[in-house]
Amino acid sequence: QVRLVESGGGSVQSGGSLKLSCGTSGYTGCMGWFRQAPGKEREGVATIDTDGSTAYRESVQGRFTISQDNAKNTTYLQMNSLKPEDTAMYYCAALFSRSRQCAYWSGGFYLAPVLSRIAYWGQGTQVTVSS
């Protein structure tokens, strides 16, 4: 059974930093961070593949960094220079779908019916950035 547990969200001012963590059990493979603002679709933010290769949504490129500690089965998302538009619920994902390469999921928007077909999801952690 796959289990994902996120932590590290919170409230910061614009320009601040946060580091999200996702503890994983029962899964090895492509991992990602997604986010969803109220009334909007879930969007890919960053992915990391088993070879360590990473990919990012264009709007977070240069500000966010995804990484893994394999010994701790934990995936991180370091978020710097946060902006109010980064405000959302952030979700960790174990991307089991083989229909696309891992990096593909770092972009795009995903409707609710698709989500369970592409990944296992954590419960989410709220990030709020004030101006």
mmCIF file of N, CA, C and O in Angstrom, residues 45-111:
data_model
loop_
_atom_site.group_PDB
_atom_site.id
_atom_site.type_symbol
_atom_site.label_atom_id
_atom_site.label_comp_id
_atom_site.label_asym_id
_atom_site.label_seq_id
_atom_site.Cartn_x
_atom_site.Cartn_y
_atom_site.Cartn_z
ATOM 1 N N VAL A 45 4.007 21.090 -10.668
ATOM 2 C CA VAL A 45 4.998 22.075 -10.232
ATOM 3 C C VAL A 45 6.414 21.577 -10.508
ATOM 4 O O VAL A 45 7.226 22.298 -11.083
ATOM 5 N N ALA A 46 6.710 20.368 -10.079
ATOM 6 C CA ALA A 46 8.060 19.832 -10.253
ATOM 7 C C ALA A 46 8.015 18.314 -10.164
ATOM 8 O O ALA A 46 7.157 17.747 -9.483
ATOM 9 N N THR A 47 8.954 17.672 -10.873
ATOM 10 C CA THR A 47 9.079 16.215 -10.812
ATOM 11 C C THR A 47 10.538 15.824 -10.647
ATOM 12 O O THR A 47 11.446 16.582 -11.026
ATOM 13 N N ILE A 48 10.741 14.628 -10.089
ATOM 14 C CA ILE A 48 12.073 14.053 -9.980
ATOM 15 C C ILE A 48 11.971 12.568 -10.286
ATOM 16 O O ILE A 48 11.122 11.857 -9.741
ATOM 17 N N ASP A 49 12.833 12.113 -11.191
ATOM 18 C CA ASP A 49 12.794 10.734 -11.629
ATOM 19 C C ASP A 49 13.806 9.907 -10.827
ATOM 20 O O ASP A 49 14.600 10.457 -10.049
ATOM 21 N N THR A 50 13.791 8.602 -11.045
ATOM 22 C CA THR A 50 14.657 7.708 -10.281
ATOM 23 C C THR A 50 16.139 7.925 -10.556
ATOM 24 O O THR A 50 16.979 7.554 -9.726
ATOM 25 N N ASP A 51 16.451 8.542 -11.691
ATOM 26 C CA ASP A 51 17.862 8.833 -11.992
ATOM 27 C C ASP A 51 18.287 10.206 -11.473
ATOM 28 O O ASP A 51 19.404 10.644 -11.723
ATOM 29 N N GLY A 52 17.363 10.882 -10.766
ATOM 30 C CA GLY A 52 17.672 12.184 -10.198
ATOM 31 C C GLY A 52 17.365 13.359 -11.108
ATOM 32 O O GLY A 52 17.515 14.516 -10.697
ATOM 33 N N SER A 53 16.928 13.091 -12.313
ATOM 34 C CA SER A 53 16.608 14.181 -13.238
ATOM 35 C C SER A 53 15.353 14.911 -12.765
ATOM 36 O O SER A 53 14.414 14.286 -12.262
ATOM 37 N N THR A 54 15.356 16.215 -12.931
ATOM 38 C CA THR A 54 14.260 17.049 -12.438
ATOM 39 C C THR A 54 13.655 17.882 -13.572
ATOM 40 O O THR A 54 14.298 18.120 -14.601
ATOM 41 N N ALA A 55 12.435 18.316 -13.346
ATOM 42 C CA ALA A 55 11.757 19.193 -14.301
ATOM 43 C C ALA A 55 10.825 20.109 -13.517
ATOM 44 O O ALA A 55 10.331 19.722 -12.446
ATOM 45 N N TYR A 56 10.611 21.311 -14.049
ATOM 46 C CA TYR A 56 9.842 22.319 -13.331
ATOM 47 C C TYR A 56 8.860 23.033 -14.234
ATOM 48 O O TYR A 56 9.103 23.229 -15.423
ATOM 49 N N ARG A 57 7.780 23.458 -13.620
ATOM 50 C CA ARG A 57 6.863 24.359 -14.281
ATOM 51 C C ARG A 57 7.608 25.663 -14.536
ATOM 52 O O ARG A 57 8.404 26.111 -13.702
ATOM 53 N N GLU A 58 7.339 26.287 -15.661
ATOM 54 C CA GLU A 58 8.095 27.479 -16.040
ATOM 55 C C GLU A 58 7.980 28.582 -14.989
ATOM 56 O O GLU A 58 8.958 29.275 -14.687
ATOM 57 N N SER A 59 6.829 28.733 -14.391
ATOM 58 C CA SER A 59 6.615 29.843 -13.457
ATOM 59 C C SER A 59 7.378 29.682 -12.141
ATOM 60 O O SER A 59 7.496 30.645 -11.374
ATOM 61 N N VAL A 60 7.902 28.480 -11.861
ATOM 62 C CA VAL A 60 8.668 28.281 -10.624
ATOM 63 C C VAL A 60 10.145 28.023 -10.904
ATOM 64 O O VAL A 60 10.942 27.911 -9.968
ATOM 65 N N GLN A 61 10.491 27.925 -12.182
ATOM 66 C CA GLN A 61 11.884 27.664 -12.563
ATOM 67 C C GLN A 61 12.804 28.703 -11.932
ATOM 68 O O GLN A 61 12.554 29.897 -11.996
ATOM 69 N N GLY A 62 13.870 28.221 -11.290
ATOM 70 C CA GLY A 62 14.824 29.123 -10.669
ATOM 71 C C GLY A 62 14.469 29.528 -9.250
ATOM 72 O O GLY A 62 15.310 30.088 -8.532
ATOM 73 N N ARG A 63 13.247 29.252 -8.829
ATOM 74 C CA ARG A 63 12.824 29.593 -7.461
ATOM 75 C C ARG A 63 12.585 28.348 -6.609
ATOM 76 O O ARG A 63 12.815 28.370 -5.403
ATOM 77 N N PHE A 64 12.114 27.274 -7.222
ATOM 78 C CA PHE A 64 11.805 26.030 -6.507
ATOM 79 C C PHE A 64 12.833 24.970 -6.871
ATOM 80 O O PHE A 64 13.327 24.925 -8.005
ATOM 81 N N THR A 65 13.116 24.104 -5.896
ATOM 82 C CA THR A 65 14.024 22.983 -6.130
ATOM 83 C C THR A 65 13.435 21.716 -5.526
ATOM 84 O O THR A 65 13.119 21.694 -4.323
ATOM 85 N N ILE A 66 13.288 20.686 -6.348
ATOM 86 C CA ILE A 66 12.833 19.387 -5.868
ATOM 87 C C ILE A 66 14.047 18.500 -5.642
ATOM 88 O O ILE A 66 15.008 18.537 -6.414
ATOM 89 N N SER A 67 14.003 17.729 -4.552
ATOM 90 C CA SER A 67 15.123 16.847 -4.243
ATOM 91 C C SER A 67 14.607 15.633 -3.479
ATOM 92 O O SER A 67 13.443 15.601 -3.053
ATOM 93 N N GLN A 68 15.499 14.643 -3.314
ATOM 94 C CA GLN A 68 15.111 13.424 -2.604
ATOM 95 C C GLN A 68 16.214 12.989 -1.666
ATOM 96 O O GLN A 68 17.402 13.173 -1.945
ATOM 97 N N ASP A 69 15.808 12.396 -0.565
ATOM 98 C CA ASP A 69 16.726 11.693 0.316
ATOM 99 C C ASP A 69 16.252 10.246 0.305
ATOM 100 O O ASP A 69 15.274 9.892 0.976
ATOM 101 N N ASN A 70 16.893 9.415 -0.503
ATOM 102 C CA ASN A 70 16.434 8.042 -0.676
ATOM 103 C C ASN A 70 16.528 7.231 0.616
ATOM 104 O O ASN A 70 15.712 6.343 0.858
ATOM 105 N N ALA A 71 17.510 7.555 1.440
ATOM 106 C CA ALA A 71 17.660 6.830 2.702
ATOM 107 C C ALA A 71 16.467 7.075 3.625
ATOM 108 O O ALA A 71 16.101 6.210 4.429
ATOM 109 N N LYS A 72 15.855 8.242 3.489
ATOM 110 C CA LYS A 72 14.699 8.596 4.327
ATOM 111 C C LYS A 72 13.372 8.442 3.583
ATOM 112 O O LYS A 72 12.316 8.742 4.150
ATOM 113 N N ASN A 73 13.443 7.998 2.320
ATOM 114 C CA ASN A 73 12.225 7.883 1.502
ATOM 115 C C ASN A 73 11.415 9.174 1.534
ATOM 116 O O ASN A 73 10.185 9.165 1.717
ATOM 117 N N THR A 74 12.110 10.277 1.364
ATOM 118 C CA THR A 74 11.469 11.585 1.465
ATOM 119 C C THR A 74 11.811 12.441 0.249
ATOM 120 O O THR A 74 12.963 12.467 -0.187
ATOM 121 N N THR A 75 10.808 13.104 -0.274
ATOM 122 C CA THR A 75 10.961 14.046 -1.374
ATOM 123 C C THR A 75 10.680 15.447 -0.843
ATOM 124 O O THR A 75 9.724 15.639 -0.086
ATOM 125 N N TYR A 76 11.504 16.392 -1.247
ATOM 126 C CA TYR A 76 11.397 17.761 -0.747
ATOM 127 C C TYR A 76 11.071 18.730 -1.874
ATOM 128 O O TYR A 76 11.354 18.473 -3.048
ATOM 129 N N LEU A 77 10.500 19.859 -1.499
ATOM 130 C CA LEU A 77 10.337 20.980 -2.413
ATOM 131 C C LEU A 77 10.756 22.246 -1.671
ATOM 132 O O LEU A 77 10.051 22.716 -0.774
ATOM 133 N N GLN A 78 11.942 22.736 -2.018
ATOM 134 C CA GLN A 78 12.426 23.996 -1.461
ATOM 135 C C GLN A 78 11.858 25.128 -2.300
ATOM 136 O O GLN A 78 12.091 25.171 -3.513
ATOM 137 N N MET A 79 11.153 26.036 -1.670
ATOM 138 C CA MET A 79 10.503 27.135 -2.379
ATOM 139 C C MET A 79 11.075 28.452 -1.872
ATOM 140 O O MET A 79 10.923 28.788 -0.695
ATOM 141 N N ASN A 80 11.725 29.175 -2.762
ATOM 142 C CA ASN A 80 12.317 30.475 -2.438
ATOM 143 C C ASN A 80 11.628 31.570 -3.242
ATOM 144 O O ASN A 80 10.951 31.295 -4.231
ATOM 145 N N SER A 81 11.833 32.802 -2.813
ATOM 146 C CA SER A 81 11.265 33.957 -3.523
ATOM 147 C C SER A 81 9.776 33.757 -3.794
ATOM 148 O O SER A 81 9.295 33.968 -4.911
ATOM 149 N N LEU A 82 9.066 33.341 -2.786
ATOM 150 C CA LEU A 82 7.649 33.031 -2.950
ATOM 151 C C LEU A 82 6.844 34.271 -3.305
ATOM 152 O O LEU A 82 7.148 35.391 -2.855
ATOM 153 N N LYS A 83 5.824 34.043 -4.130
ATOM 154 C CA LYS A 83 4.952 35.116 -4.597
ATOM 155 C C LYS A 83 3.507 34.810 -4.175
ATOM 156 O O LYS A 83 3.157 33.637 -3.973
ATOM 157 N N PRO A 84 2.667 35.813 -4.085
ATOM 158 C CA PRO A 84 1.261 35.559 -3.725
ATOM 159 C C PRO A 84 0.595 34.542 -4.646
ATOM 160 O O PRO A 84 -0.254 33.759 -4.195
ATOM 161 N N GLU A 85 0.977 34.520 -5.918
ATOM 162 C CA GLU A 85 0.390 33.572 -6.858
ATOM 163 C C GLU A 85 0.835 32.130 -6.619
ATOM 164 O O GLU A 85 0.304 31.215 -7.243
ATOM 165 N N ASP A 86 1.762 31.915 -5.719
ATOM 166 C CA ASP A 86 2.152 30.557 -5.332
ATOM 167 C C ASP A 86 1.211 29.986 -4.270
ATOM 168 O O ASP A 86 1.314 28.813 -3.913
ATOM 169 N N THR A 87 0.313 30.813 -3.771
ATOM 170 C CA THR A 87 -0.633 30.364 -2.750
ATOM 171 C C THR A 87 -1.515 29.245 -3.284
ATOM 172 O O THR A 87 -2.152 29.395 -4.327
ATOM 173 N N ALA A 88 -1.530 28.107 -2.590
ATOM 174 C CA ALA A 88 -2.299 26.933 -3.027
ATOM 175 C C ALA A 88 -2.140 25.823 -2.007
ATOM 176 O O ALA A 88 -1.296 25.896 -1.108
ATOM 177 N N MET A 89 -2.929 24.784 -2.190
ATOM 178 C CA MET A 89 -2.687 23.529 -1.485
ATOM 179 C C MET A 89 -1.677 22.756 -2.312
ATOM 180 O O MET A 89 -1.872 22.578 -3.529
ATOM 181 N N TYR A 90 -0.611 22.316 -1.689
ATOM 182 C CA TYR A 90 0.440 21.584 -2.385
ATOM 183 C C TYR A 90 0.319 20.093 -2.077
ATOM 184 O O TYR A 90 0.196 19.701 -0.908
ATOM 185 N N TYR A 91 0.394 19.289 -3.145
ATOM 186 C CA TYR A 91 0.232 17.849 -3.030
ATOM 187 C C TYR A 91 1.468 17.122 -3.525
ATOM 188 O O TYR A 91 2.019 17.449 -4.586
ATOM 189 N N CYS A 92 1.859 16.126 -2.784
ATOM 190 C CA CYS A 92 2.906 15.214 -3.207
ATOM 191 C C CYS A 92 2.260 14.099 -4.024
ATOM 192 O O CYS A 92 1.144 13.653 -3.700
ATOM 193 N N ALA A 93 2.939 13.646 -5.072
ATOM 194 C CA ALA A 93 2.369 12.615 -5.936
ATOM 195 C C ALA A 93 3.392 11.545 -6.260
ATOM 196 O O ALA A 93 4.544 11.849 -6.590
ATOM 197 N N ALA A 94 2.944 10.303 -6.187
ATOM 198 C CA ALA A 94 3.724 9.158 -6.669
ATOM 199 C C ALA A 94 3.170 8.823 -8.047
ATOM 200 O O ALA A 94 2.102 8.226 -8.175
ATOM 201 N N LEU A 95 3.891 9.251 -9.071
ATOM 202 C CA LEU A 95 3.380 9.209 -10.444
ATOM 203 C C LEU A 95 3.642 7.835 -11.063
ATOM 204 O O LEU A 95 4.682 7.604 -11.666
ATOM 205 N N PHE A 96 2.683 6.954 -10.961
ATOM 206 C CA PHE A 96 2.863 5.592 -11.453
ATOM 207 C C PHE A 96 2.543 5.445 -12.931
ATOM 208 O O PHE A 96 2.877 4.429 -13.545
ATOM 209 N N SER A 97 1.874 6.430 -13.519
ATOM 210 C CA SER A 97 1.473 6.310 -14.915
ATOM 211 C C SER A 97 2.685 6.179 -15.826
ATOM 212 O O SER A 97 3.658 6.916 -15.686
ATOM 213 N N ARG A 98 2.627 5.257 -16.750
ATOM 214 C CA ARG A 98 3.701 5.053 -17.727
ATOM 215 C C ARG A 98 3.334 5.631 -19.084
ATOM 216 O O ARG A 98 4.041 5.393 -20.074
ATOM 217 N N SER A 99 2.246 6.384 -19.143
ATOM 218 C CA SER A 99 1.817 6.951 -20.420
ATOM 219 C C SER A 99 2.692 8.110 -20.869
ATOM 220 O O SER A 99 2.696 8.466 -22.035
ATOM 221 N N ARG A 100 3.426 8.714 -19.927
ATOM 222 C CA ARG A 100 4.307 9.830 -20.239
ATOM 223 C C ARG A 100 5.590 9.685 -19.436
ATOM 224 O O ARG A 100 5.626 9.042 -18.400
ATOM 225 N N GLN A 101 6.656 10.338 -19.886
ATOM 226 C CA GLN A 101 7.885 10.383 -19.107
ATOM 227 C C GLN A 101 7.656 11.239 -17.869
ATOM 228 O O GLN A 101 6.791 12.115 -17.835
ATOM 229 N N CYS A 102 8.458 11.035 -16.888
ATOM 230 C CA CYS A 102 8.297 11.703 -15.588
ATOM 231 C C CYS A 102 8.230 13.221 -15.730
ATOM 232 O O CYS A 102 7.359 13.867 -15.138
ATOM 233 N N ALA A 103 9.108 13.795 -16.516
ATOM 234 C CA ALA A 103 9.190 15.253 -16.652
ATOM 235 C C ALA A 103 7.898 15.860 -17.199
ATOM 236 O O ALA A 103 7.589 17.025 -16.924
ATOM 237 N N TYR A 104 7.146 15.075 -17.925
ATOM 238 C CA TYR A 104 5.913 15.581 -18.545
ATOM 239 C C TYR A 104 4.956 16.147 -17.504
ATOM 240 O O TYR A 104 4.278 17.147 -17.717
ATOM 241 N N TRP A 105 4.921 15.504 -16.345
ATOM 242 C CA TRP A 105 3.921 15.853 -15.338
ATOM 243 C C TRP A 105 4.257 17.146 -14.597
ATOM 244 O O TRP A 105 3.451 17.615 -13.780
ATOM 245 N N SER A 106 5.412 17.737 -14.861
ATOM 246 C CA SER A 106 5.783 18.983 -14.168
ATOM 247 C C SER A 106 5.051 20.185 -14.724
ATOM 248 O O SER A 106 5.098 21.267 -14.138
ATOM 249 N N GLY A 107 4.378 20.019 -15.860
ATOM 250 C CA GLY A 107 3.609 21.110 -16.428
ATOM 251 C C GLY A 107 2.161 20.703 -16.583
ATOM 252 O O GLY A 107 1.768 19.609 -16.213
ATOM 253 N N GLY A 108 1.365 21.556 -17.116
ATOM 254 C CA GLY A 108 -0.005 21.212 -17.432
ATOM 255 C C GLY A 108 -0.967 21.341 -16.271
ATOM 256 O O GLY A 108 -0.586 21.611 -15.131
ATOM 257 N N PHE A 109 -2.241 21.137 -16.579
ATOM 258 C CA PHE A 109 -3.327 21.209 -15.614
ATOM 259 C C PHE A 109 -4.114 19.907 -15.688
ATOM 260 O O PHE A 109 -4.298 19.364 -16.774
ATOM 261 N N TYR A 110 -4.589 19.449 -14.566
ATOM 262 C CA TYR A 110 -5.197 18.127 -14.520
ATOM 263 C C TYR A 110 -6.553 18.180 -13.826
ATOM 264 O O TYR A 110 -6.678 18.674 -12.704
ATOM 265 N N LEU A 111 -7.556 17.658 -14.526
ATOM 266 C CA LEU A 111 -8.905 17.610 -13.969
ATOM 267 C C LEU A 111 -9.022 16.469 -12.967
ATOM 268 O O LEU A 111 -8.293 15.478 -13.046
#
